[in-house]
Amino acid sequence: MQIGVIGAGVMGSGVAQALAQSGLSVVVVDIDQAKLEQARGEIANALRFRALFGSSEKLEAADAVMERIQFTTEHQQLSDVSFVIENATESWEVKRDIYELIDGICREDCIFMINTSCISITKLAAVTGRPAQVIGTHFMNPVPAKKTVEVIRGFHTSDACVSAVGELMGEMGKEMIVVNDYPGFVSNRISHLFMNEAAFVVQDGVASAEEVDDIFKKCYGHAMGPLETADLIGLDTVVHSLKVLYDSYQDPKFRCCPLLQKMVDAGLHGRKSGQGFYSY
Ligand code: NAD
């Protein structure tokens, strides 16, 4: 069985690694050759590190795991995969065009798993001819380390689809929490309010980024503060998601903080660019 992974960015490379280290064969598709090369290097490094320091049990050598991952710019290579896990840019237009394209390329029984922060699963399923086989799988970052996945049932998602995805998750060593479809689902509908308001607090000079995060970590016992989390996700992705939430609910509580937008315009995208609320 081969699994297609669309997008070789932060999430796509993590998903590809998690699949391959579970013994599954993967084809990763991105429109950007440089992103594919970067993903190849990052996955190989992560696997080498894992083989050296990861666990007391003997792990498969990194090179053997890498042999199960193919990298390509051609979506046509997805013609025989059983599942597609799509992790492209958080934009309705980008994802819509991908689903229109792959619906004509992939096998009729192929299941489409949408990894999105906020975009409606039902709306994307509607651009395909197989809405019962389309499901949201909101993986957590970093994918290989996070055991639980928020799975979203679209309006037409079938029980058979949920159960097939459950089996795949089991093979990846992951468990799922299944919720219903509304933009942002559970996790991001709530967490983006936290991250956005934290950025307003910094913009208004109430506290520094470190102080905001310390309040969440030291007072509330969170593992990470909202601004560290925003840097980890990618500030560009956070801004995209806030736009989706704002457009979807037409509720001003989701308006993007101007400081966040300004940082993204200036190229400060968080961890992946080396600079966000913190330096990396
Ligand atoms: P990213 O910007 O790091 O990567 C997106 C990749 O998609 C890029 O490499 C881009 O070249 C590629 N792409 C764009 N159009 C494409 C196309 N037509 N075909 C193939 N590839 C294409 O983004 P990311 O952080 O990896 O996020 C991917 C998705 O996962 C988004 O929908 C995001 O909301 C969601 N998500 C992100 C996180 C996170 O922490 N970053 C967590 C959960 C879910």
CSV table of C-alpha atoms and ligand atoms in Angstrom, one decimal:
chain,number,residue,atom,x,y,z
A,1,MET,CA,0.0,0.0,0.0
A,2,GLN,CA,1.3,3.4,-0.9
A,3,ILE,CA,0.2,6.7,0.7
A,4,GLY,CA,0.3,10.1,-1.1
A,5,VAL,CA,1.4,13.2,0.9
A,6,ILE,CA,0.8,16.6,-0.7
A,7,GLY,CA,2.9,19.5,0.5
A,8,ALA,CA,6.5,19.1,1.8
A,9,GLY,CA,6.4,22.0,4.3
A,10,VAL,CA,6.3,21.8,8.1
A,11,MET,CA,3.4,19.3,8.3
A,12,GLY,CA,3.9,17.4,5.0
A,13,SER,CA,7.5,16.4,5.9
A,14,GLY,CA,6.4,15.4,9.4
A,15,VAL,CA,3.5,13.3,8.0
A,16,ALA,CA,5.8,11.6,5.5
A,17,GLN,CA,8.4,10.8,8.2
A,18,ALA,CA,5.7,9.4,10.5
A,19,LEU,CA,4.3,7.2,7.7
A,20,ALA,CA,7.7,5.9,6.5
A,21,GLN,CA,9.0,5.1,10.0
A,22,SER,CA,5.8,3.0,10.5
A,23,GLY,CA,6.8,0.9,7.5
A,24,LEU,CA,4.5,2.5,4.9
A,25,SER,CA,5.6,3.5,1.5
A,26,VAL,CA,5.1,7.2,0.7
A,27,VAL,CA,5.1,9.6,-2.3
A,28,VAL,CA,5.5,13.3,-1.4
A,29,VAL,CA,4.3,15.9,-4.0
A,30,ASP,CA,5.1,19.6,-3.8
A,31,ILE,CA,5.1,22.2,-6.6
A,32,ASP,CA,8.3,23.6,-5.2
A,33,GLN,CA,11.5,21.5,-5.8
A,34,ALA,CA,13.4,23.4,-3.2
A,35,LYS,CA,10.8,22.5,-0.5
A,36,LEU,CA,11.1,18.8,-1.6
A,37,GLU,CA,14.9,18.9,-1.2
A,38,GLN,CA,14.6,20.7,2.2
A,39,ALA,CA,12.1,18.1,3.4
A,40,ARG,CA,14.3,15.2,2.2
A,41,GLY,CA,17.2,16.7,4.3
A,42,GLU,CA,15.1,17.4,7.4
A,43,ILE,CA,13.5,14.0,7.4
A,44,ALA,CA,16.8,12.2,6.9
A,45,ASN,CA,18.3,14.2,9.8
A,46,ALA,CA,15.4,13.6,12.1
A,47,LEU,CA,15.5,9.8,11.4
A,48,ARG,CA,19.3,9.7,12.0
A,49,PHE,CA,18.9,11.5,15.3
A,50,ARG,CA,16.0,9.1,16.2
A,51,ALA,CA,18.1,6.0,15.3
A,52,LEU,CA,21.0,7.3,17.5
A,53,PHE,CA,19.2,8.7,20.5
A,54,GLY,CA,15.5,8.0,20.1
A,55,SER,CA,14.9,4.9,22.2
A,56,SER,CA,16.5,1.9,23.9
A,57,GLU,CA,14.9,-0.5,21.4
A,58,LYS,CA,16.8,-1.0,18.1
A,59,LEU,CA,15.3,1.2,15.4
A,60,GLU,CA,15.5,0.7,11.7
A,61,ALA,CA,18.4,2.6,10.0
A,62,ALA,CA,17.5,6.0,8.6
A,63,ASP,CA,18.6,5.1,5.1
A,64,ALA,CA,16.2,2.1,5.0
A,65,VAL,CA,13.3,4.3,6.1
A,66,MET,CA,14.3,7.0,3.5
A,67,GLU,CA,14.1,4.4,0.7
A,68,ARG,CA,10.3,4.2,1.3
A,69,ILE,CA,9.9,7.9,0.5
A,70,GLN,CA,9.7,9.2,-3.0
A,71,PHE,CA,9.8,13.0,-3.7
A,72,THR,CA,8.2,14.5,-6.8
A,73,THR,CA,6.7,17.6,-8.3
A,74,GLU,CA,4.2,15.6,-10.4
A,75,HIS,CA,0.7,15.1,-8.9
A,76,GLN,CA,0.2,12.3,-11.5
A,77,GLN,CA,2.4,10.1,-9.3
A,78,LEU,CA,-0.7,9.9,-7.0
A,79,SER,CA,-2.6,7.7,-9.5
A,80,ASP,CA,-2.3,4.5,-7.5
A,81,VAL,CA,-2.2,5.5,-3.8
A,82,SER,CA,-4.8,4.3,-1.3
A,83,PHE,CA,-4.9,7.5,0.8
A,84,VAL,CA,-3.8,11.1,0.1
A,85,ILE,CA,-2.9,13.2,3.1
A,86,GLU,CA,-2.9,16.8,1.9
A,87,ASN,CA,-0.8,19.4,3.7
A,88,ALA,CA,-0.7,22.2,1.3
A,89,THR,CA,-0.8,25.9,2.1
A,90,GLU,CA,-3.7,27.0,4.3
A,91,SER,CA,-5.7,28.7,1.5
A,92,TRP,CA,-9.1,27.9,0.2
A,93,GLU,CA,-8.0,28.6,-3.5
A,94,VAL,CA,-4.8,26.4,-3.2
A,95,LYS,CA,-6.6,23.5,-1.6
A,96,ARG,CA,-9.7,23.7,-3.9
A,97,ASP,CA,-7.5,23.6,-7.0
A,98,ILE,CA,-5.6,20.5,-5.6
A,99,TYR,CA,-8.8,18.6,-4.9
A,100,GLU,CA,-10.2,19.4,-8.3
A,101,LEU,CA,-7.0,18.1,-9.8
A,102,ILE,CA,-6.4,14.9,-7.8
A,103,ASP,CA,-10.1,13.9,-8.0
A,104,GLY,CA,-9.4,13.2,-11.7
A,105,ILE,CA,-6.0,11.5,-11.0
A,106,CYS,CA,-6.5,9.2,-8.0
A,107,ARG,CA,-8.2,5.8,-7.9
A,108,GLU,CA,-12.0,5.9,-7.2
A,109,ASP,CA,-11.5,4.1,-3.9
A,110,CYS,CA,-8.7,6.5,-2.7
A,111,ILE,CA,-9.5,8.4,0.5
A,112,PHE,CA,-8.7,12.1,0.8
A,113,MET,CA,-7.4,13.2,4.2
A,114,ILE,CA,-7.3,17.0,4.5
A,115,ASN,CA,-4.8,18.4,7.0
A,116,THR,CA,-6.1,21.9,7.6
A,117,SER,CA,-6.1,24.2,10.5
A,118,CYS,CA,-9.5,25.8,9.8
A,119,ILE,CA,-11.0,25.2,6.3
A,120,SER,CA,-14.3,23.5,6.1
A,121,ILE,CA,-14.0,19.8,5.2
A,122,THR,CA,-17.6,19.7,3.8
A,123,LYS,CA,-16.8,22.6,1.4
A,124,LEU,CA,-13.6,21.0,0.1
A,125,ALA,CA,-15.3,17.6,-0.2
A,126,ALA,CA,-17.9,19.3,-2.4
A,127,VAL,CA,-15.4,20.0,-5.1
A,128,THR,CA,-14.7,16.3,-5.5
A,129,GLY,CA,-17.0,13.5,-6.8
A,130,ARG,CA,-16.3,11.4,-3.6
A,131,PRO,CA,-17.5,13.4,-0.6
A,132,ALA,CA,-18.1,10.2,1.5
A,133,GLN,CA,-14.4,9.5,1.2
A,134,VAL,CA,-13.2,12.9,2.3
A,135,ILE,CA,-12.2,13.5,5.9
A,136,GLY,CA,-10.3,16.1,8.0
A,137,THR,CA,-7.2,14.9,9.8
A,138,HIS,CA,-5.7,17.7,11.8
A,139,PHE,CA,-2.3,16.4,12.8
A,140,MET,CA,-0.4,18.1,15.6
A,141,ASN,CA,3.0,19.6,15.1
A,142,PRO,CA,5.6,18.0,15.2
A,143,VAL,CA,3.8,15.0,13.7
A,144,PRO,CA,6.2,12.2,14.5
A,145,ALA,CA,6.1,13.1,18.2
A,146,LYS,CA,2.4,13.8,18.7
A,147,LYS,CA,0.2,10.8,19.3
A,148,THR,CA,-3.3,12.3,19.0
A,149,VAL,CA,-5.0,13.6,15.8
A,150,GLU,CA,-8.2,15.7,15.7
A,151,VAL,CA,-10.3,13.9,13.0
A,152,ILE,CA,-13.1,15.8,11.4
A,153,ARG,CA,-16.2,14.2,9.8
A,154,GLY,CA,-17.5,16.3,6.9
A,155,PHE,CA,-21.2,16.4,6.2
A,156,HIS,CA,-21.1,13.3,3.9
A,157,THR,CA,-18.1,11.5,5.4
A,158,SER,CA,-19.0,7.8,5.6
A,159,ASP,CA,-18.5,5.4,8.6
A,160,ALA,CA,-16.4,3.2,6.3
A,161,CYS,CA,-14.1,6.2,5.7
A,162,VAL,CA,-13.7,7.0,9.4
A,163,SER,CA,-12.9,3.4,10.1
A,164,ALA,CA,-10.4,3.1,7.3
A,165,VAL,CA,-8.6,6.2,8.5
A,166,GLY,CA,-8.7,4.8,12.1
A,167,GLU,CA,-6.8,1.7,10.8
A,168,LEU,CA,-4.2,3.9,9.1
A,169,MET,CA,-3.8,6.0,12.3
A,170,GLY,CA,-3.4,2.7,14.2
A,171,GLU,CA,-0.6,1.7,11.9
A,172,MET,CA,1.1,5.1,12.5
A,173,GLY,CA,0.7,4.5,16.3
A,174,LYS,CA,-1.7,7.4,16.6
A,175,GLU,CA,-5.1,7.7,18.2
A,176,MET,CA,-7.9,10.0,17.0
A,177,ILE,CA,-10.6,12.2,18.5
A,178,VAL,CA,-13.4,12.5,16.0
A,179,VAL,CA,-15.4,15.8,15.9
A,180,ASN,CA,-17.9,17.4,13.6
A,181,ASP,CA,-17.1,19.9,10.9
A,182,TYR,CA,-17.3,23.7,11.5
A,183,PRO,CA,-14.3,26.0,10.6
A,184,GLY,CA,-11.5,25.6,13.0
A,185,PHE,CA,-13.1,22.5,14.5
A,186,VAL,CA,-12.3,22.4,18.3
A,187,SER,CA,-8.6,23.0,18.5
A,188,ASN,CA,-8.0,26.0,16.2
A,189,ARG,CA,-11.3,27.7,16.8
A,190,ILE,CA,-10.2,28.2,20.4
A,191,SER,CA,-6.4,28.3,20.1
A,192,HIS,CA,-6.4,31.0,17.4
A,193,LEU,CA,-8.3,33.3,19.8
A,194,PHE,CA,-5.6,32.8,22.3
A,195,MET,CA,-2.7,33.4,19.9
A,196,ASN,CA,-4.4,36.4,18.3
A,197,GLU,CA,-5.2,38.1,21.6
A,198,ALA,CA,-1.7,37.4,22.9
A,199,ALA,CA,-0.3,39.3,19.9
A,200,PHE,CA,-2.7,42.2,20.7
A,201,VAL,CA,-1.4,42.2,24.3
A,202,VAL,CA,2.2,42.6,22.9
A,203,GLN,CA,1.1,45.2,20.4
A,204,ASP,CA,-0.6,47.2,23.1
A,205,GLY,CA,2.5,47.1,25.3
A,206,VAL,CA,0.8,45.3,28.1
A,207,ALA,CA,3.6,42.7,28.3
A,208,SER,CA,6.5,41.2,26.3
A,209,ALA,CA,6.2,37.9,24.4
A,210,GLU,CA,8.2,36.1,27.1
A,211,GLU,CA,6.0,37.5,29.8
A,212,VAL,CA,2.8,36.5,28.0
A,213,ASP,CA,4.1,33.0,27.5
A,214,ASP,CA,5.3,32.7,31.1
A,215,ILE,CA,1.9,33.5,32.4
A,216,PHE,CA,0.4,30.6,30.5
A,217,LYS,CA,3.3,28.2,31.4
A,218,LYS,CA,3.8,29.2,35.0
A,219,CYS,CA,0.3,30.3,36.1
A,220,TYR,CA,-1.8,27.9,34.0
A,221,GLY,CA,0.6,25.0,33.6
A,222,HIS,CA,0.5,25.0,29.8
A,223,ALA,CA,3.5,23.2,28.1
A,224,MET,CA,3.9,26.2,25.7
A,225,GLY,CA,2.7,29.8,25.7
A,226,PRO,CA,0.5,31.1,22.8
A,227,LEU,CA,3.2,33.1,21.1
A,228,GLU,CA,5.7,30.2,21.2
A,229,THR,CA,3.0,28.1,19.7
A,230,ALA,CA,2.3,30.7,17.0
A,231,ASP,CA,6.0,30.7,16.1
A,232,LEU,CA,6.0,26.9,16.0
A,233,ILE,CA,2.9,26.7,13.7
A,234,GLY,CA,4.3,29.5,11.4
A,235,LEU,CA,2.9,33.1,11.7
A,236,ASP,CA,1.9,33.0,8.0
A,237,THR,CA,-0.2,29.9,8.7
A,238,VAL,CA,-1.7,31.5,11.8
A,239,VAL,CA,-2.7,34.6,9.7
A,240,HIS,CA,-4.1,32.5,6.9
A,241,SER,CA,-6.2,30.6,9.5
A,242,LEU,CA,-7.5,33.7,11.2
A,243,LYS,CA,-8.6,34.9,7.8
A,244,VAL,CA,-10.5,31.7,7.2
A,245,LEU,CA,-12.2,31.9,10.6
A,246,TYR,CA,-13.1,35.5,10.1
A,247,ASP,CA,-14.5,34.9,6.6
A,248,SER,CA,-16.4,31.8,7.8
A,249,TYR,CA,-18.1,33.1,10.9
A,250,GLN,CA,-18.2,36.8,10.0
A,251,ASP,CA,-17.4,37.4,13.7
A,252,PRO,CA,-15.1,40.3,14.6
A,253,LYS,CA,-13.6,38.3,17.4
A,254,PHE,CA,-11.5,36.6,14.7
A,255,ARG,CA,-10.0,39.8,13.1
A,256,CYS,CA,-6.3,39.4,12.7
A,257,CYS,CA,-4.1,41.4,15.0
A,258,PRO,CA,-2.3,44.1,12.9
A,259,LEU,CA,1.1,43.2,14.5
A,260,LEU,CA,0.8,39.6,13.4
A,261,GLN,CA,0.0,40.7,9.8
A,262,LYS,CA,2.9,43.2,9.9
A,263,MET,CA,5.4,40.5,11.1
A,264,VAL,CA,4.3,38.2,8.3
A,265,ASP,CA,4.6,41.1,5.7
A,266,ALA,CA,8.2,41.6,7.0
A,267,GLY,CA,9.1,37.9,6.5
A,268,LEU,CA,9.0,37.0,10.2
A,269,HIS,CA,7.2,33.7,9.9
A,270,GLY,CA,8.4,32.1,13.2
A,271,ARG,CA,10.6,29.1,13.6
A,272,LYS,CA,10.7,28.2,9.9
A,273,SER,CA,12.1,31.6,9.0
A,274,GLY,CA,14.4,31.9,12.0
A,275,GLN,CA,12.6,34.8,13.5
A,276,GLY,CA,9.1,35.4,14.9
A,277,PHE,CA,8.2,36.5,18.4
A,278,TYR,CA,11.5,34.8,19.3
A,279,SER,CA,14.8,34.2,17.4
A,280,TYR,CA,15.8,30.7,16.4
B,1,NAD,P1,3.9,25.2,4.9
B,1,NAD,O1,3.7,26.6,4.3
B,1,NAD,O2,5.1,24.9,5.7
B,1,NAD,O3,3.9,24.1,3.6
B,1,NAD,C1,2.9,24.1,2.6
B,1,NAD,C2,3.5,23.5,1.4
B,1,NAD,O4,2.5,23.3,0.4
B,1,NAD,C3,4.6,24.3,0.7
B,1,NAD,O5,5.8,23.5,0.6
B,1,NAD,C4,4.0,24.6,-0.7
B,1,NAD,O6,5.0,24.6,-1.7
B,1,NAD,C5,3.1,23.4,-0.9
B,1,NAD,N1,2.1,23.6,-1.9
B,1,NAD,C6,1.4,24.7,-2.2
B,1,NAD,N2,0.6,24.5,-3.3
B,1,NAD,C7,0.7,23.1,-3.6
B,1,NAD,C8,0.2,22.3,-4.6
B,1,NAD,N3,-0.7,22.7,-5.5
B,1,NAD,N4,0.6,21.0,-4.7
B,1,NAD,C9,1.5,20.5,-3.8
B,1,NAD,N5,2.1,21.3,-2.8
B,1,NAD,C10,1.7,22.6,-2.7
B,1,NAD,O7,2.5,24.9,5.7
B,1,NAD,P2,2.3,23.8,6.9
B,1,NAD,O8,2.6,24.5,8.1
B,1,NAD,O9,3.0,22.5,6.5
B,1,NAD,O10,0.7,23.6,6.8
B,1,NAD,C11,0.1,22.7,5.9
B,1,NAD,C12,-1.3,22.5,6.2
B,1,NAD,O11,-1.4,21.9,7.5
B,1,NAD,C13,-2.1,23.8,6.3
B,1,NAD,O12,-3.4,23.7,5.9
B,1,NAD,C14,-2.1,24.1,7.8
B,1,NAD,O13,-3.2,24.9,8.2
B,1,NAD,C15,-2.2,22.7,8.4
B,1,NAD,N6,-1.6,22.6,9.8
B,1,NAD,C16,-0.5,23.2,10.1
B,1,NAD,C17,0.1,23.0,11.4
B,1,NAD,C18,1.4,23.7,11.8
B,1,NAD,O14,1.7,23.6,13.0
B,1,NAD,N7,2.1,24.3,10.9
B,1,NAD,C19,-0.6,22.2,12.3
B,1,NAD,C20,-1.7,21.5,11.9
B,1,NAD,C21,-2.2,21.7,10.6
